Backbone as ProteinMPNN parsed JSONL, in Angstrom:
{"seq_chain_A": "XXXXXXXXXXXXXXXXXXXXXXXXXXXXXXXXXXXXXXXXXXXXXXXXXXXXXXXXXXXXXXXXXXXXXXXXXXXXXXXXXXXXXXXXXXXXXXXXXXXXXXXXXXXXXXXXXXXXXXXXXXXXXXXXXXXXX", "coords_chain_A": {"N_chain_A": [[17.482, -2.52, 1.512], [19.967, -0.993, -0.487], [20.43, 2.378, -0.618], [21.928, 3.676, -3.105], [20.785, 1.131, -4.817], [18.306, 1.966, -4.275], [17.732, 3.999, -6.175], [19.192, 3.437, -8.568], [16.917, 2.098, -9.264], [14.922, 3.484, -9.239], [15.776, 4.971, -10.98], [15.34, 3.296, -13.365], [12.437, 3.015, -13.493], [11.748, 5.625, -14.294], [13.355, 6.145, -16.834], [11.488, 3.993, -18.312], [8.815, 5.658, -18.304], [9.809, 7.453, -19.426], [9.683, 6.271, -21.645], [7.193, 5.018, -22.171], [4.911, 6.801, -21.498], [2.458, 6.168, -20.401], [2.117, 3.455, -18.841], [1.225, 2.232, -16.716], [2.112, 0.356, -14.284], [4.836, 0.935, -14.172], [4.827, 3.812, -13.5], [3.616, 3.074, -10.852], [5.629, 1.692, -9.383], [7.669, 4.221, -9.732], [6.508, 5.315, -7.518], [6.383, 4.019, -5.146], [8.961, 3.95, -5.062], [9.617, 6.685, -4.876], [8.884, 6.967, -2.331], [10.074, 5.546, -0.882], [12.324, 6.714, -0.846], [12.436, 8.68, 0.335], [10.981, 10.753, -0.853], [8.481, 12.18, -0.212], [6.217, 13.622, -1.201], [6.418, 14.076, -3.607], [6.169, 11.239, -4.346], [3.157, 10.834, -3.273], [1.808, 12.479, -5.062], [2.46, 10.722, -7.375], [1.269, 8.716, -6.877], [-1.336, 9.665, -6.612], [-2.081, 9.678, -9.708], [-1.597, 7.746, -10.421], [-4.054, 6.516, -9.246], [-6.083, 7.863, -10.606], [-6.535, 7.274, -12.705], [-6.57, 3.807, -12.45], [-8.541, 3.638, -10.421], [-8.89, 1.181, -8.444], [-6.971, -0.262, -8.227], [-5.253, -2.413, -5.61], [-2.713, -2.465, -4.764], [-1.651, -0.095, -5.202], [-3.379, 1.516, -3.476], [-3.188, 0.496, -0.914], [0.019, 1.285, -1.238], [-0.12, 3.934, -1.094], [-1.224, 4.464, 1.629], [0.482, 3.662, 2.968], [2.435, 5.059, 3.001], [0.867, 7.763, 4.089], [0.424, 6.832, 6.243], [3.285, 6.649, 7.27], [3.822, 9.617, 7.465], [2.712, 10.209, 9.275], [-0.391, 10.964, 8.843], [-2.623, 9.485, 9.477], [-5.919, 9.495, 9.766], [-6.116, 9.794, 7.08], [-4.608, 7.851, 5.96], [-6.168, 5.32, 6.628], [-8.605, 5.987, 5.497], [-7.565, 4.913, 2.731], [-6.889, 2.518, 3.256], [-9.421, 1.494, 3.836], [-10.699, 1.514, 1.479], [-9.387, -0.297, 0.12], [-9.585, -2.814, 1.169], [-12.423, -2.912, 0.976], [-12.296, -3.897, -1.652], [-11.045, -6.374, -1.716], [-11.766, -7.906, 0.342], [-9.932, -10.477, 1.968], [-7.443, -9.894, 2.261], [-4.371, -10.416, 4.28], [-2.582, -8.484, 4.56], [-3.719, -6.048, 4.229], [-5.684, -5.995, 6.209], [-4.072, -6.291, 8.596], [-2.905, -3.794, 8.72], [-4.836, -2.263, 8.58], [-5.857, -2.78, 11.199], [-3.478, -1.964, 12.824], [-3.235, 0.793, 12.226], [-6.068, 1.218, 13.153], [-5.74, 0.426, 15.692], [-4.04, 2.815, 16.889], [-5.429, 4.901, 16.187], [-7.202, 4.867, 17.957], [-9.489, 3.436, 17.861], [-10.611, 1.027, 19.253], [-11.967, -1.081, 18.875], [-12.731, -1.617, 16.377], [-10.578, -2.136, 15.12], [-9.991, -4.874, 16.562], [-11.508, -6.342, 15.661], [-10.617, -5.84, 12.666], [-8.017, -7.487, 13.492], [-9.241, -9.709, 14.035], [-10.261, -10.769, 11.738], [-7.594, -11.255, 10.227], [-6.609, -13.262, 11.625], [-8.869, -15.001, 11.459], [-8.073, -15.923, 9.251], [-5.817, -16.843, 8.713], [-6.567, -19.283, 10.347], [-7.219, -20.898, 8.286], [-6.085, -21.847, 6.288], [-3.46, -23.862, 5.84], [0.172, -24.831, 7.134], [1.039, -25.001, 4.033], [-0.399, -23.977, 2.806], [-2.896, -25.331, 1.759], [-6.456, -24.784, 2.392], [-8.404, -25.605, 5.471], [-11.003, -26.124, 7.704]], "CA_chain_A": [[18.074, -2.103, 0.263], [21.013, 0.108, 0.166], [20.167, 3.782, -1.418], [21.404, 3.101, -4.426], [20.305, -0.104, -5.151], [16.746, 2.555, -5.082], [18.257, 5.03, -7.136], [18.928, 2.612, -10.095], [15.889, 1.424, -9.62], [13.915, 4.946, -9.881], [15.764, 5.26, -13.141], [14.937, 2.29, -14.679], [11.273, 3.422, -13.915], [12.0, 7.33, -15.192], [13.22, 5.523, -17.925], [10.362, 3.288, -18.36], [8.1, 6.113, -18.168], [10.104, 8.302, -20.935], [9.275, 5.687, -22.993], [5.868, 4.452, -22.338], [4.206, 7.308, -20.174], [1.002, 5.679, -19.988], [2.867, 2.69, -17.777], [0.743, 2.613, -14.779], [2.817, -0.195, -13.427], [5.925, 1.549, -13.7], [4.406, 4.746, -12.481], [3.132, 2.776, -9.47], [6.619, 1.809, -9.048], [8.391, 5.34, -9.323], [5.218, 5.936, -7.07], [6.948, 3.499, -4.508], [10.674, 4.173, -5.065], [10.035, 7.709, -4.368], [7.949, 7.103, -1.027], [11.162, 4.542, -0.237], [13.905, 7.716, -0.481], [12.242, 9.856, 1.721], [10.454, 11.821, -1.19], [7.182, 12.129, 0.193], [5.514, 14.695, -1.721], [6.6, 13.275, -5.283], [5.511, 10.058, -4.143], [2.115, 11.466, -2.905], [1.383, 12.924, -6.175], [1.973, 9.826, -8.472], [0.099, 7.404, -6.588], [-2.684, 9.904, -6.956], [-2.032, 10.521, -10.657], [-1.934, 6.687, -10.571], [-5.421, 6.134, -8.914], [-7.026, 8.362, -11.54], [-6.576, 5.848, -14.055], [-6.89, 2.95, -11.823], [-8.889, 3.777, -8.565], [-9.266, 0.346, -8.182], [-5.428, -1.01, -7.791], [-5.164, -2.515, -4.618], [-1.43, -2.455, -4.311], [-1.762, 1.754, -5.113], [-4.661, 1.65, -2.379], [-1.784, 0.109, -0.06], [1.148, 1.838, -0.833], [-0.297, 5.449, -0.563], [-1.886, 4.305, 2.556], [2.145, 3.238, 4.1], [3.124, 6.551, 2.772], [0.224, 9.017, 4.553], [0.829, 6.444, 7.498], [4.632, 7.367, 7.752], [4.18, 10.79, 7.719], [1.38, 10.243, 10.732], [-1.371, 11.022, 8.287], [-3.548, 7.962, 9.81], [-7.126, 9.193, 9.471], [-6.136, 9.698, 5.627], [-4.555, 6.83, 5.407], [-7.141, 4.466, 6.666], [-9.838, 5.428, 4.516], [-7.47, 3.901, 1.513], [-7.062, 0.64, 3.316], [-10.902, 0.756, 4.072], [-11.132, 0.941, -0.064], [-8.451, -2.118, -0.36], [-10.273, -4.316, 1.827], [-13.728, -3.304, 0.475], [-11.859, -4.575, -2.749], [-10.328, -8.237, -1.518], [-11.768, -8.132, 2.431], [-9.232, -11.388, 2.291], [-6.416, -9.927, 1.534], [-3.923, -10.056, 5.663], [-1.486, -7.706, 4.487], [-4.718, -4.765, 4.199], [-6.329, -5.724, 6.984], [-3.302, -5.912, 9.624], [-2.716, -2.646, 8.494], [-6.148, -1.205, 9.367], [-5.903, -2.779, 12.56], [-2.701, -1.039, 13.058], [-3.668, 2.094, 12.002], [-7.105, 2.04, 13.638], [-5.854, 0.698, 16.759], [-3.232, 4.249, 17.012], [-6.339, 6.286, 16.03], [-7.747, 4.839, 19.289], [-10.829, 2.739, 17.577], [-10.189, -0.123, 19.444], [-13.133, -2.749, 18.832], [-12.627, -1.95, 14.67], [-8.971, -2.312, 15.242], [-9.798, -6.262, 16.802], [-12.499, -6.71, 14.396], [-9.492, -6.21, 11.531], [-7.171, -8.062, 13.655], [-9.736, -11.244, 14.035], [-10.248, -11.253, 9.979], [-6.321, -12.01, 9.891], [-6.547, -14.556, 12.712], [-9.475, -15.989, 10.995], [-7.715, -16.174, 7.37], [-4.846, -17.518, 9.492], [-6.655, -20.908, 10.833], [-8.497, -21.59, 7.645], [-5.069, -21.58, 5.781], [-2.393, -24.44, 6.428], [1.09, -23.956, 6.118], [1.326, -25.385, 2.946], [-1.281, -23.305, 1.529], [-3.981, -25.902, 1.649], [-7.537, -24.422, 3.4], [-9.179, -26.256, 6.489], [-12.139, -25.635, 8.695]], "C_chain_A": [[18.986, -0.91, 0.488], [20.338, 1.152, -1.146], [20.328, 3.804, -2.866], [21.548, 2.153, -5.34], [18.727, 0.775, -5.766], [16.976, 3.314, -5.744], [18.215, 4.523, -8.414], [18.304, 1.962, -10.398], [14.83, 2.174, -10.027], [14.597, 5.471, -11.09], [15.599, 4.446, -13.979], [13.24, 2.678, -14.942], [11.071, 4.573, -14.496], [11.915, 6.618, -16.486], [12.335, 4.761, -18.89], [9.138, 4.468, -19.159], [8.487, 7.057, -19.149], [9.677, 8.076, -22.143], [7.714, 5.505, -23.516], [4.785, 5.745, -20.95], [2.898, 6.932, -19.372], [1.208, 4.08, -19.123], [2.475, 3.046, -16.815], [1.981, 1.59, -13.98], [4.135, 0.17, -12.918], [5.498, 2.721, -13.134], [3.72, 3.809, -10.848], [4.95, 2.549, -8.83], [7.74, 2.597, -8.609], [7.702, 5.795, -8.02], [5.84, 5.74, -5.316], [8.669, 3.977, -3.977], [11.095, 5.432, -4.625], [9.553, 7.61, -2.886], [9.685, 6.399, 0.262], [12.368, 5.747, 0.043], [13.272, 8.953, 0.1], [11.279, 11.3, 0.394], [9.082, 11.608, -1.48], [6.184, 12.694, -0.622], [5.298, 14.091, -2.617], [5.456, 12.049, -4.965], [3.983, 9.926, -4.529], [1.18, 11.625, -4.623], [1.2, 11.569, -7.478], [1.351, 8.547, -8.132], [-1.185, 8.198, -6.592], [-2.858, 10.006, -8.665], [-2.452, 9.023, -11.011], [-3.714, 6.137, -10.702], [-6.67, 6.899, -9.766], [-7.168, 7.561, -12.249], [-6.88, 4.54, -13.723], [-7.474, 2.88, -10.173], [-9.366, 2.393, -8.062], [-8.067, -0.71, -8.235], [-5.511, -0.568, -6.059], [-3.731, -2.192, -3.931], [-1.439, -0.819, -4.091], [-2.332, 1.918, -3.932], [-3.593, 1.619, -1.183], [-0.42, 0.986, -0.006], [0.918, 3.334, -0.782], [-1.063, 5.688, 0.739], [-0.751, 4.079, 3.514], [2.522, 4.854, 3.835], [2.385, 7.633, 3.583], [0.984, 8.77, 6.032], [2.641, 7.288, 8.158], [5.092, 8.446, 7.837], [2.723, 11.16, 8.58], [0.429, 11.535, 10.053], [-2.289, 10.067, 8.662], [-4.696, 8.202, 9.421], [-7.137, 8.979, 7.649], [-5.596, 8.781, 4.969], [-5.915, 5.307, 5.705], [-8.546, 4.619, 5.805], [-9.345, 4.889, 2.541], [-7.272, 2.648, 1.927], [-8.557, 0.44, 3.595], [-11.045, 0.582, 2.606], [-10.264, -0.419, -0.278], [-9.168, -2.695, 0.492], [-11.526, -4.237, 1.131], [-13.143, -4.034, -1.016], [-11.663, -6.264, -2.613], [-10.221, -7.635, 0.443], [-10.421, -9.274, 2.672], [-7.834, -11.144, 2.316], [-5.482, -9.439, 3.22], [-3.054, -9.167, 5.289], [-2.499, -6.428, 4.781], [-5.071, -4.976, 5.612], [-5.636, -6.194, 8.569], [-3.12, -4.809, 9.761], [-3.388, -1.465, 9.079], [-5.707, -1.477, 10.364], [-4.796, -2.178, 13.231], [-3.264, 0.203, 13.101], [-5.138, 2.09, 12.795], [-7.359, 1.883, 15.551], [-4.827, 2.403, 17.323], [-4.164, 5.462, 16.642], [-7.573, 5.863, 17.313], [-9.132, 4.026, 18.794], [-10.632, 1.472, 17.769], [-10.819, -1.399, 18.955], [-12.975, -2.625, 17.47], [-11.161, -2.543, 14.396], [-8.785, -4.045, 15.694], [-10.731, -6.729, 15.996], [-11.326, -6.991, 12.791], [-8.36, -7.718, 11.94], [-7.542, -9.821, 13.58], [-9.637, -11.768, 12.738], [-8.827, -11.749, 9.962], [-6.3, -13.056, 10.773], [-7.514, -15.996, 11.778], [-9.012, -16.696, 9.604], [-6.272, -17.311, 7.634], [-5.087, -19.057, 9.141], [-7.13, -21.631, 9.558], [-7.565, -21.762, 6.099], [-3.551, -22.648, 6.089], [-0.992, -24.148, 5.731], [1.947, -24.167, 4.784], [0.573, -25.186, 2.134], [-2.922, -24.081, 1.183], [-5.138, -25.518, 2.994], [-8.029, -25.92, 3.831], [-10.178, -25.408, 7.279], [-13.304, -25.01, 7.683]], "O_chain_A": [[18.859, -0.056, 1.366], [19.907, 0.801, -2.245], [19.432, 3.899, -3.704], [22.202, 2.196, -6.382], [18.14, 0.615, -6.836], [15.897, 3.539, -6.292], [17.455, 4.938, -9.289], [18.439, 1.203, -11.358], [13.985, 1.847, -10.86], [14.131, 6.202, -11.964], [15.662, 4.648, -15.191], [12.722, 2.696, -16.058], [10.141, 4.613, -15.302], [10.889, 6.445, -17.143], [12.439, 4.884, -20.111], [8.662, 4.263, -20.275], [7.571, 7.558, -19.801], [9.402, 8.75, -23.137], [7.184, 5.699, -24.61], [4.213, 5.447, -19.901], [2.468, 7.227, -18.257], [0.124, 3.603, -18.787], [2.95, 3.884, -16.047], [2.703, 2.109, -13.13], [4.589, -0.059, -11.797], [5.845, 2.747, -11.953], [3.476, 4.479, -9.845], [5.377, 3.246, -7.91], [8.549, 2.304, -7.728], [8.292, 6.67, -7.386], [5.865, 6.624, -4.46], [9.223, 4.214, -2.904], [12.208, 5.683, -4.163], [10.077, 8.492, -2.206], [10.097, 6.635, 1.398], [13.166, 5.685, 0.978], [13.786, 10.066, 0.22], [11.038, 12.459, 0.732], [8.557, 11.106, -2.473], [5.145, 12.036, -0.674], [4.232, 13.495, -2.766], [4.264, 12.002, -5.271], [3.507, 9.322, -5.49], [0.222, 10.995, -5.069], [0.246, 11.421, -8.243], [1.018, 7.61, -8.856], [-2.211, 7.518, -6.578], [-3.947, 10.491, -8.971], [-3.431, 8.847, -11.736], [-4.362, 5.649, -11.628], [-7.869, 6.641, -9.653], [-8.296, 7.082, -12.367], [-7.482, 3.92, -14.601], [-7.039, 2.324, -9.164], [-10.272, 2.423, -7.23], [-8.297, -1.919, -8.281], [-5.668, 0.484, -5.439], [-3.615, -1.752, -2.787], [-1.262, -0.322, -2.979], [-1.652, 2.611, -3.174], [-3.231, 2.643, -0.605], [0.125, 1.322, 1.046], [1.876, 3.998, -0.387], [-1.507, 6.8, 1.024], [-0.915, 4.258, 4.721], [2.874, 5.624, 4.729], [3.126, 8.568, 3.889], [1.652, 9.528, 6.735], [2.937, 8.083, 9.05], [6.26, 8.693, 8.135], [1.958, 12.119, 8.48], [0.419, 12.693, 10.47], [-2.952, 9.819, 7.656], [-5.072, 7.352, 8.615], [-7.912, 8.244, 7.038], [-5.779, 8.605, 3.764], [-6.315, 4.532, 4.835], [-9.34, 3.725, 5.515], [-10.069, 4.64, 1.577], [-7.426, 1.693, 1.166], [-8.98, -0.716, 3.598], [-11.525, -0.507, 2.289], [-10.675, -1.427, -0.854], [-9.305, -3.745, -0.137], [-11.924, -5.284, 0.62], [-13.918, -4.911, -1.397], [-12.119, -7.132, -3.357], [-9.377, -7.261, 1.256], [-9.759, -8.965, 3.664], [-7.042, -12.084, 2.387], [-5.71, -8.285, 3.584], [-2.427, -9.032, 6.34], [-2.064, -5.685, 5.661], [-4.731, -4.042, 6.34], [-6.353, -6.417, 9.545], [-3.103, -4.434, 10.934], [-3.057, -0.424, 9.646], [-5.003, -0.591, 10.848], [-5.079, -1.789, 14.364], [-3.785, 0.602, 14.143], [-5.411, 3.241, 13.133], [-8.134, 2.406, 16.352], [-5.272, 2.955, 18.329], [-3.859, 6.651, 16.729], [-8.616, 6.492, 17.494], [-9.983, 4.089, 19.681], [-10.475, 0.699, 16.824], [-10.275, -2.475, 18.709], [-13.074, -3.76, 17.003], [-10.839, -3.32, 13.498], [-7.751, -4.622, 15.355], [-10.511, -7.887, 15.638], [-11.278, -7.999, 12.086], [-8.003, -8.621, 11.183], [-6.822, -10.78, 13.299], [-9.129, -12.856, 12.463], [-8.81, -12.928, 9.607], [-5.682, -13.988, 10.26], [-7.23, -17.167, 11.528], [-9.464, -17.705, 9.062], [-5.887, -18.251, 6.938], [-4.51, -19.817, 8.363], [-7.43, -22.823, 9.63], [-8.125, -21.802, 5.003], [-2.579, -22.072, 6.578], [-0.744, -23.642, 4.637], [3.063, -23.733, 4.5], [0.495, -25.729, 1.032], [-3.845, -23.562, 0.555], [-4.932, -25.783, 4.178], [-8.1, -26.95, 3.162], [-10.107, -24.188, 7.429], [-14.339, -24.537, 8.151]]}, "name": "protein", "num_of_chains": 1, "seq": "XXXXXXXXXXXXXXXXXXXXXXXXXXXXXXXXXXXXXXXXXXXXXXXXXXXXXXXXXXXXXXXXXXXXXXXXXXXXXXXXXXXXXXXXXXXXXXXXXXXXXXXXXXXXXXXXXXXXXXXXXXXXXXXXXXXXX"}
């Protein structure tokens, strides 16, 4: 996405949020849009302001977990992808993630333990969406 393509997209959520402040989804979104232009801090703050109200959004769980990650926060980000998986263990986007993140924090055998769950969600998954095995 070019810059501002995210720019007029963090004012449609400002906007959003002028109107309706209680808009978690658009606050998850500004939450995003700021993490996307490099403003870390902001970001930081409304995915926690988010998770007060919903500590149980997985996508929030996730995207303040890419955000600690990219500012090589890892141990603090992995204990929000350990809450998104205890939420939807099934879910390969969370639990590549851990295994990323927990193989770079050097915990190798939890790090192939994550990586098998996506292998296993893999085979049991054809690619037309219909489960086997």
């Amino acid at each position: 996405m070019q810059q501002q393509q995210l720019a007029g997209a963090l004012g449609i959520a400002e906007a959003r949020l002028g109107e309706h402040p209680e808009d978690l989804e658009a606050r998850g979104w500004r939450a995003r849009l700021l993490a996307w232009t490099n403003r870390w801090n902001e970001s930081e703050i409304e995915y926690q302001a988010v998770l007060q109200s919903a500590p149980h959004d997985r996508d929030i769980l996730v995207g303040l977990a890419d955000l600690l990650t990219w500012q090589s926060r890892r141990a603090e980000a992995i204990a929000y992808l350990d809450q998104a998986s205890a939420l939807d263990a099934g879910r390969n986007d969370v639990q590549l993630r851990r295994g990323r993140l927990l193989h770079a924090l050097g915990r190798r055998s939890e790090a192939g333990a994550a990586y098998a769950l996506v292998f296993s969600f893999e085979r049991r998954v054809c690619g037309d969406g219909r489960r086997v095995g």
